[in-house]
Short mmCIF file of N, CA and C and ligand atoms in Angstrom, two decimals:
data_model
loop_
_atom_site.label_atom_id
_atom_site.label_comp_id
_atom_site.label_asym_id
_atom_site.label_seq_id
_atom_site.Cartn_x
_atom_site.Cartn_y
_atom_site.Cartn_z
N MET E 967 23.96 55.82 88.37
CA MET E 967 23.18 55.05 87.39
C MET E 967 22.17 55.94 86.68
N ASN E 968 22.05 55.74 85.38
CA ASN E 968 21.07 56.48 84.59
C ASN E 968 19.79 55.62 84.50
N ASP E 969 18.71 56.13 85.12
CA ASP E 969 17.47 55.35 85.23
C ASP E 969 16.85 55.00 83.87
N ASP E 970 17.19 55.77 82.85
CA ASP E 970 16.62 55.51 81.52
C ASP E 970 17.49 54.58 80.68
N CYS E 971 18.56 54.07 81.28
CA CYS E 971 19.54 53.33 80.48
C CYS E 971 19.47 51.83 80.80
N ILE E 972 19.15 51.05 79.78
CA ILE E 972 19.00 49.60 79.98
C ILE E 972 20.32 48.95 80.38
N PHE E 973 21.43 49.42 79.83
CA PHE E 973 22.72 48.81 80.17
C PHE E 973 23.14 49.16 81.60
N CYS E 974 22.74 50.32 82.11
CA CYS E 974 22.98 50.64 83.53
C CYS E 974 22.26 49.60 84.39
N LYS E 975 21.02 49.28 84.01
CA LYS E 975 20.23 48.33 84.81
C LYS E 975 20.80 46.92 84.71
N ILE E 976 21.25 46.55 83.52
CA ILE E 976 21.86 45.22 83.36
C ILE E 976 23.17 45.17 84.14
N ALA E 977 23.99 46.20 84.00
CA ALA E 977 25.30 46.21 84.69
C ALA E 977 25.11 46.13 86.20
N ALA E 978 24.05 46.77 86.70
CA ALA E 978 23.78 46.77 88.15
C ALA E 978 23.12 45.47 88.62
N GLY E 979 22.72 44.64 87.68
CA GLY E 979 22.07 43.37 88.05
C GLY E 979 20.58 43.51 88.30
N ILE E 980 20.01 44.67 88.00
CA ILE E 980 18.57 44.90 88.19
C ILE E 980 17.78 44.15 87.11
N ILE E 981 18.31 44.18 85.90
CA ILE E 981 17.76 43.36 84.81
C ILE E 981 18.69 42.15 84.67
N PRO E 982 18.12 40.93 84.71
CA PRO E 982 18.98 39.74 84.61
C PRO E 982 19.64 39.60 83.24
N SER E 983 20.79 38.99 83.22
CA SER E 983 21.51 38.81 81.96
C SER E 983 22.33 37.54 82.05
N ALA E 984 22.78 37.07 80.90
CA ALA E 984 23.70 35.91 80.88
C ALA E 984 25.10 36.46 81.13
N THR E 985 25.41 36.59 82.41
CA THR E 985 26.69 37.20 82.81
C THR E 985 27.83 36.18 82.70
N VAL E 986 28.93 36.61 82.08
CA VAL E 986 30.10 35.74 82.01
C VAL E 986 31.23 36.23 82.90
N TYR E 987 31.17 37.50 83.29
CA TYR E 987 32.24 38.06 84.14
C TYR E 987 31.69 39.27 84.87
N GLU E 988 32.13 39.42 86.13
CA GLU E 988 31.74 40.62 86.88
C GLU E 988 32.85 40.98 87.85
N ASP E 989 33.14 42.27 87.95
CA ASP E 989 33.99 42.76 89.03
C ASP E 989 33.37 44.06 89.54
N ASP E 990 34.12 44.83 90.35
CA ASP E 990 33.54 46.04 90.94
C ASP E 990 33.12 47.07 89.88
N ASP E 991 33.79 47.04 88.74
CA ASP E 991 33.61 48.11 87.74
C ASP E 991 32.89 47.69 86.47
N PHE E 992 32.88 46.38 86.18
CA PHE E 992 32.34 45.92 84.89
C PHE E 992 31.48 44.68 85.06
N ARG E 993 30.55 44.52 84.11
CA ARG E 993 29.86 43.25 83.94
C ARG E 993 29.95 42.90 82.45
N ALA E 994 30.31 41.67 82.16
CA ALA E 994 30.34 41.20 80.77
C ALA E 994 29.22 40.20 80.59
N ILE E 995 28.43 40.39 79.54
CA ILE E 995 27.24 39.55 79.31
C ILE E 995 27.22 39.06 77.87
N LEU E 996 26.47 37.98 77.64
CA LEU E 996 26.27 37.54 76.26
C LEU E 996 25.37 38.54 75.55
N ASP E 997 25.78 38.95 74.35
CA ASP E 997 24.95 39.82 73.52
C ASP E 997 23.67 39.08 73.16
N ILE E 998 22.54 39.80 73.24
CA ILE E 998 21.24 39.19 73.01
C ILE E 998 21.02 38.78 71.55
N ALA E 999 21.75 39.42 70.65
CA ALA E 999 21.64 39.10 69.21
C ALA E 999 23.05 38.87 68.67
N PRO E 1000 23.63 37.73 68.99
CA PRO E 1000 25.07 37.52 68.75
C PRO E 1000 25.44 37.39 67.28
N ALA E 1001 26.57 38.00 66.94
CA ALA E 1001 27.14 37.82 65.59
C ALA E 1001 27.53 36.35 65.42
N HIS E 1002 28.10 35.77 66.45
CA HIS E 1002 28.28 34.33 66.61
C HIS E 1002 27.95 34.03 68.06
N LYS E 1003 27.52 32.83 68.35
CA LYS E 1003 27.26 32.46 69.74
C LYS E 1003 28.55 32.65 70.56
N GLY E 1004 28.40 33.26 71.71
CA GLY E 1004 29.56 33.59 72.54
C GLY E 1004 29.94 35.06 72.43
N HIS E 1005 29.34 35.77 71.47
CA HIS E 1005 29.52 37.22 71.34
C HIS E 1005 29.17 37.86 72.69
N THR E 1006 30.14 38.54 73.25
CA THR E 1006 30.01 39.08 74.60
C THR E 1006 30.16 40.59 74.55
N ILE E 1007 29.44 41.30 75.43
CA ILE E 1007 29.66 42.74 75.55
C ILE E 1007 30.04 43.06 76.99
N ILE E 1008 31.02 43.95 77.11
CA ILE E 1008 31.54 44.36 78.42
C ILE E 1008 30.97 45.73 78.75
N LEU E 1009 30.27 45.82 79.87
CA LEU E 1009 29.61 47.06 80.24
C LEU E 1009 30.25 47.64 81.51
N PRO E 1010 30.71 48.88 81.48
CA PRO E 1010 31.11 49.51 82.74
C PRO E 1010 29.88 49.71 83.62
N LYS E 1011 30.04 49.59 84.94
CA LYS E 1011 28.88 49.80 85.83
C LYS E 1011 28.53 51.28 85.94
N LYS E 1012 29.55 52.12 85.72
CA LYS E 1012 29.32 53.57 85.77
C LYS E 1012 28.92 54.04 84.37
N HIS E 1013 27.81 54.75 84.28
CA HIS E 1013 27.32 55.16 82.96
C HIS E 1013 28.27 56.12 82.25
N ALA E 1014 28.56 55.82 81.02
CA ALA E 1014 29.23 56.75 80.10
C ALA E 1014 28.61 56.43 78.75
N ALA E 1015 28.17 57.46 78.03
CA ALA E 1015 27.47 57.21 76.77
C ALA E 1015 28.40 56.59 75.74
N ASN E 1016 29.66 57.00 75.79
CA ASN E 1016 30.60 56.58 74.75
C ASN E 1016 32.03 56.79 75.25
N LEU E 1017 32.98 56.48 74.38
CA LEU E 1017 34.40 56.59 74.75
C LEU E 1017 34.79 58.01 75.15
N PHE E 1018 34.16 58.98 74.51
CA PHE E 1018 34.51 60.38 74.80
C PHE E 1018 34.11 60.78 76.21
N GLU E 1019 33.09 60.12 76.75
CA GLU E 1019 32.63 60.41 78.11
C GLU E 1019 33.27 59.53 79.16
N LEU E 1020 33.95 58.47 78.73
CA LEU E 1020 34.47 57.49 79.69
C LEU E 1020 35.59 58.11 80.53
N ASP E 1021 35.53 57.92 81.86
CA ASP E 1021 36.60 58.47 82.71
C ASP E 1021 37.89 57.67 82.52
N ALA E 1022 39.00 58.31 82.86
CA ALA E 1022 40.32 57.73 82.59
C ALA E 1022 40.53 56.41 83.33
N ASP E 1023 40.01 56.32 84.56
CA ASP E 1023 40.20 55.10 85.34
C ASP E 1023 39.50 53.91 84.66
N SER E 1024 38.25 54.12 84.24
CA SER E 1024 37.51 53.05 83.56
C SER E 1024 38.19 52.69 82.24
N ALA E 1025 38.68 53.72 81.54
CA ALA E 1025 39.36 53.47 80.26
C ALA E 1025 40.59 52.59 80.47
N ALA E 1026 41.32 52.86 81.55
CA ALA E 1026 42.52 52.08 81.84
C ALA E 1026 42.18 50.64 82.23
N LYS E 1027 41.02 50.46 82.84
CA LYS E 1027 40.66 49.13 83.33
C LYS E 1027 39.97 48.25 82.29
N VAL E 1028 39.41 48.86 81.25
CA VAL E 1028 38.54 48.07 80.38
C VAL E 1028 39.32 47.10 79.48
N PHE E 1029 40.50 47.48 79.04
CA PHE E 1029 41.20 46.58 78.12
C PHE E 1029 41.70 45.30 78.80
N PRO E 1030 42.18 45.39 80.04
CA PRO E 1030 42.51 44.14 80.74
C PRO E 1030 41.30 43.21 80.88
N VAL E 1031 40.12 43.78 81.07
CA VAL E 1031 38.91 42.95 81.14
C VAL E 1031 38.65 42.32 79.76
N ALA E 1032 38.80 43.12 78.72
CA ALA E 1032 38.58 42.60 77.36
C ALA E 1032 39.55 41.46 77.06
N LYS E 1033 40.78 41.61 77.51
CA LYS E 1033 41.79 40.55 77.29
C LYS E 1033 41.38 39.25 77.98
N LYS E 1034 40.94 39.37 79.23
CA LYS E 1034 40.52 38.20 80.00
C LYS E 1034 39.31 37.53 79.36
N VAL E 1035 38.31 38.34 79.02
CA VAL E 1035 37.07 37.80 78.46
C VAL E 1035 37.34 37.19 77.08
N ALA E 1036 38.16 37.87 76.28
CA ALA E 1036 38.46 37.36 74.93
C ALA E 1036 39.10 35.97 75.00
N ALA E 1037 40.02 35.80 75.94
CA ALA E 1037 40.69 34.50 76.08
C ALA E 1037 39.67 33.42 76.47
N ALA E 1038 38.75 33.77 77.37
CA ALA E 1038 37.74 32.80 77.81
C ALA E 1038 36.77 32.47 76.68
N VAL E 1039 36.35 33.49 75.94
CA VAL E 1039 35.43 33.28 74.81
C VAL E 1039 36.10 32.37 73.77
N LYS E 1040 37.38 32.62 73.50
CA LYS E 1040 38.10 31.82 72.50
C LYS E 1040 38.15 30.35 72.94
N LYS E 1041 38.48 30.13 74.22
CA LYS E 1041 38.56 28.75 74.72
C LYS E 1041 37.19 28.07 74.70
N ALA E 1042 36.16 28.80 75.14
CA ALA E 1042 34.83 28.19 75.29
C ALA E 1042 34.16 27.92 73.95
N THR E 1043 34.42 28.78 72.96
CA THR E 1043 33.74 28.62 71.67
C THR E 1043 34.60 27.88 70.65
N GLY E 1044 35.90 27.82 70.88
CA GLY E 1044 36.80 27.20 69.91
C GLY E 1044 36.96 28.04 68.66
N CYS E 1045 36.70 29.34 68.78
CA CYS E 1045 36.82 30.21 67.60
C CYS E 1045 38.29 30.35 67.19
N ASP E 1046 38.49 30.84 65.94
CA ASP E 1046 39.84 30.99 65.41
C ASP E 1046 40.44 32.35 65.73
N GLY E 1047 39.57 33.33 65.96
CA GLY E 1047 40.02 34.69 66.25
C GLY E 1047 38.93 35.45 66.96
N VAL E 1048 39.25 36.66 67.37
CA VAL E 1048 38.29 37.48 68.13
C VAL E 1048 38.43 38.93 67.68
N ASN E 1049 37.32 39.59 67.43
CA ASN E 1049 37.34 41.03 67.23
C ASN E 1049 36.95 41.73 68.53
N ILE E 1050 37.73 42.75 68.89
CA ILE E 1050 37.35 43.66 69.97
C ILE E 1050 36.87 44.92 69.26
N LEU E 1051 35.62 45.25 69.49
CA LEU E 1051 35.00 46.31 68.70
C LEU E 1051 34.20 47.22 69.62
N GLN E 1052 34.22 48.49 69.33
CA GLN E 1052 33.55 49.43 70.25
C GLN E 1052 33.07 50.61 69.41
N ASN E 1053 31.75 50.80 69.36
CA ASN E 1053 31.15 51.80 68.49
C ASN E 1053 30.84 53.08 69.25
N ASN E 1054 31.15 54.21 68.65
CA ASN E 1054 30.87 55.51 69.27
C ASN E 1054 30.11 56.40 68.30
N GLY E 1055 28.84 56.64 68.61
CA GLY E 1055 28.03 57.50 67.74
C GLY E 1055 27.27 56.70 66.70
N THR E 1056 26.13 57.24 66.29
CA THR E 1056 25.30 56.54 65.31
C THR E 1056 26.06 56.32 64.00
N ALA E 1057 26.91 57.28 63.64
CA ALA E 1057 27.68 57.15 62.39
C ALA E 1057 28.58 55.93 62.43
N ALA E 1058 28.97 55.54 63.63
CA ALA E 1058 29.87 54.39 63.80
C ALA E 1058 29.09 53.12 64.14
N GLY E 1059 27.76 53.21 64.09
CA GLY E 1059 26.95 52.01 64.31
C GLY E 1059 26.50 51.79 65.74
N GLN E 1060 26.72 52.79 66.62
CA GLN E 1060 26.29 52.62 68.02
C GLN E 1060 24.76 52.70 68.10
N THR E 1061 24.18 51.74 68.79
CA THR E 1061 22.71 51.72 68.93
C THR E 1061 22.28 51.82 70.40
N VAL E 1062 23.16 51.44 71.32
CA VAL E 1062 22.86 51.58 72.75
C VAL E 1062 23.88 52.54 73.33
N PHE E 1063 23.38 53.62 73.94
CA PHE E 1063 24.26 54.73 74.29
C PHE E 1063 24.74 54.66 75.74
N HIS E 1064 25.24 53.50 76.07
CA HIS E 1064 26.01 53.23 77.29
C HIS E 1064 27.21 52.46 76.77
N LEU E 1065 28.38 53.01 76.94
CA LEU E 1065 29.57 52.39 76.35
C LEU E 1065 29.65 50.89 76.61
N HIS E 1066 30.02 50.16 75.59
CA HIS E 1066 30.22 48.73 75.74
C HIS E 1066 31.27 48.28 74.73
N VAL E 1067 31.98 47.24 75.11
CA VAL E 1067 33.02 46.69 74.24
C VAL E 1067 32.56 45.31 73.78
N HIS E 1068 32.51 45.14 72.47
CA HIS E 1068 32.12 43.84 71.90
C HIS E 1068 33.33 42.90 71.85
N VAL E 1069 33.11 41.66 72.25
CA VAL E 1069 34.10 40.60 72.06
C VAL E 1069 33.42 39.59 71.13
N ILE E 1070 33.86 39.56 69.89
CA ILE E 1070 33.15 38.77 68.86
C ILE E 1070 34.02 37.60 68.40
N PRO E 1071 33.54 36.38 68.68
CA PRO E 1071 34.30 35.22 68.18
C PRO E 1071 34.25 35.18 66.66
N ARG E 1072 35.38 34.82 66.04
CA ARG E 1072 35.44 34.75 64.58
C ARG E 1072 35.97 33.39 64.14
N PHE E 1073 35.45 32.95 63.01
CA PHE E 1073 35.85 31.65 62.44
C PHE E 1073 36.38 31.90 61.04
N GLU E 1074 37.43 31.17 60.68
CA GLU E 1074 38.05 31.35 59.37
C GLU E 1074 36.98 31.38 58.27
N GLY E 1075 37.01 32.44 57.45
CA GLY E 1075 36.12 32.53 56.29
C GLY E 1075 34.69 32.88 56.63
N ASP E 1076 34.39 33.27 57.89
CA ASP E 1076 32.98 33.52 58.23
C ASP E 1076 32.43 34.78 57.55
N GLY E 1077 33.28 35.72 57.23
CA GLY E 1077 32.85 36.91 56.48
C GLY E 1077 31.75 37.72 57.14
N ILE E 1078 31.65 37.67 58.46
CA ILE E 1078 30.49 38.33 59.11
C ILE E 1078 30.66 39.82 59.29
N LEU E 1079 31.91 40.31 59.21
CA LEU E 1079 32.11 41.75 59.36
C LEU E 1079 32.63 42.32 58.06
N PRO E 1080 32.15 43.51 57.68
CA PRO E 1080 32.65 44.10 56.45
C PRO E 1080 34.13 44.47 56.57
N VAL E 1081 34.83 44.38 55.47
CA VAL E 1081 36.23 44.84 55.44
C VAL E 1081 36.21 46.27 54.93
N TRP E 1082 36.87 47.18 55.65
CA TRP E 1082 36.81 48.58 55.22
C TRP E 1082 37.70 48.81 54.00
N PRO E 1083 37.38 49.89 53.25
CA PRO E 1083 38.15 50.16 52.03
C PRO E 1083 39.60 50.49 52.35
N GLN E 1084 40.49 50.16 51.44
CA GLN E 1084 41.92 50.45 51.61
C GLN E 1084 42.20 51.78 50.93
N GLY E 1085 42.10 52.86 51.70
CA GLY E 1085 42.32 54.20 51.14
C GLY E 1085 43.79 54.47 50.91
N ALA E 1086 44.09 55.71 50.53
CA ALA E 1086 45.49 56.11 50.31
C ALA E 1086 45.61 57.60 50.57
N TYR E 1087 46.80 58.06 50.94
CA TYR E 1087 47.07 59.49 51.15
C TYR E 1087 47.84 60.04 49.96
N ALA E 1088 47.53 61.29 49.60
CA ALA E 1088 48.36 62.00 48.62
C ALA E 1088 49.69 62.35 49.29
N ASP E 1089 50.67 62.76 48.50
CA ASP E 1089 51.98 63.14 49.06
C ASP E 1089 51.82 64.20 50.13
N GLY E 1090 52.37 63.96 51.30
CA GLY E 1090 52.36 64.96 52.37
C GLY E 1090 51.09 64.99 53.20
N GLU E 1091 50.04 64.38 52.70
CA GLU E 1091 48.74 64.46 53.38
C GLU E 1091 48.76 63.76 54.75
N ALA E 1092 49.42 62.60 54.82
CA ALA E 1092 49.47 61.86 56.09
C ALA E 1092 50.22 62.67 57.15
N ALA E 1093 51.33 63.31 56.75
CA ALA E 1093 52.11 64.11 57.70
C ALA E 1093 51.28 65.28 58.22
N THR E 1094 50.53 65.94 57.33
CA THR E 1094 49.71 67.08 57.73
C THR E 1094 48.60 66.64 58.68
N LEU E 1095 47.98 65.53 58.35
CA LEU E 1095 46.88 65.03 59.19
C LEU E 1095 47.41 64.55 60.54
N ALA E 1096 48.55 63.87 60.53
CA ALA E 1096 49.15 63.42 61.79
C ALA E 1096 49.44 64.62 62.69
N GLU E 1097 49.94 65.69 62.09
CA GLU E 1097 50.23 66.91 62.85
C GLU E 1097 48.93 67.51 63.42
N ALA E 1098 47.88 67.52 62.62
CA ALA E 1098 46.59 68.07 63.08
C ALA E 1098 46.06 67.27 64.27
N ILE E 1099 46.21 65.95 64.21
CA ILE E 1099 45.74 65.10 65.31
C ILE E 1099 46.63 65.31 66.53
N ARG E 1100 47.95 65.35 66.31
CA ARG E 1100 48.89 65.57 67.44
C ARG E 1100 48.54 66.84 68.19
N LYS E 1101 48.16 67.87 67.46
CA LYS E 1101 47.84 69.17 68.09
C LYS E 1101 46.62 69.07 69.00
N GLU E 1102 45.75 68.11 68.73
CA GLU E 1102 44.51 67.98 69.53
C GLU E 1102 44.75 67.15 70.78
N LEU E 1103 45.91 66.52 70.90
CA LEU E 1103 46.17 65.64 72.05
C LEU E 1103 46.59 66.43 73.29
P1 AMP L 184 26.10 48.78 69.44
O1 AMP L 184 25.55 48.70 68.05
O2 AMP L 184 27.60 48.78 69.48
O3 AMP L 184 25.50 49.93 70.22
O4 AMP L 184 25.70 47.43 70.12
C1 AMP L 184 24.59 47.23 70.91
C2 AMP L 184 24.56 45.74 71.18
O5 AMP L 184 23.80 45.51 72.32
C3 AMP L 184 23.94 44.94 70.04
O6 AMP L 184 24.88 43.95 69.62
C4 AMP L 184 22.70 44.33 70.68
O7 AMP L 184 22.41 43.04 70.21
C5 AMP L 184 23.06 44.32 72.14
N1 AMP L 184 21.93 44.40 73.06
C6 AMP L 184 20.91 45.28 73.06
N2 AMP L 184 20.09 45.06 74.09
C7 AMP L 184 20.60 44.02 74.78
C8 AMP L 184 20.21 43.31 75.95
N3 AMP L 184 19.09 43.62 76.61
N4 AMP L 184 21.00 42.29 76.39
C9 AMP L 184 22.12 41.96 75.70
N5 AMP L 184 22.54 42.59 74.60
C10 AMP L 184 21.80 43.60 74.14
ZN1 ZN L 185 23.97 53.52 81.31
#
């Protein structure tokens, strides 16, 4: 546990939270400033600042938790859809540097999240970039 990290303390149960799910590795809580009521964040109990630091075991376990929580949030809120969102780095909008996965209930036409621009690749550019990414794997 990182003593300076509020999400470590929440995940450990030292700071109380509106917990909706807990197992040995994760705690899911209601976000304190919800995009919609029922907005939940899933916190690993083991500190990792972001996805790049997350160990492989936690990475493998987190999506099944997101699936379970998303289904429960959808049933409990009656939302039409759910965004699973996870920010890494200030450039990506991360404000708390303990990895967390957002489960955000969505309602038709709510318009609460920006739609990203629809870019395009020049001829051959996608193939070159795909190759560059493949090389880093
Ligand atoms: P992010 O921008 O992805 O780093 O998201 C951080 C999220 O954590 C925001 O949606 C905050 O509202 C939420 N948050 C911050 N502090 C708390 C807290 N003490 N309890 C619950 N949610 C929190
Ligand atoms: Zn932490």
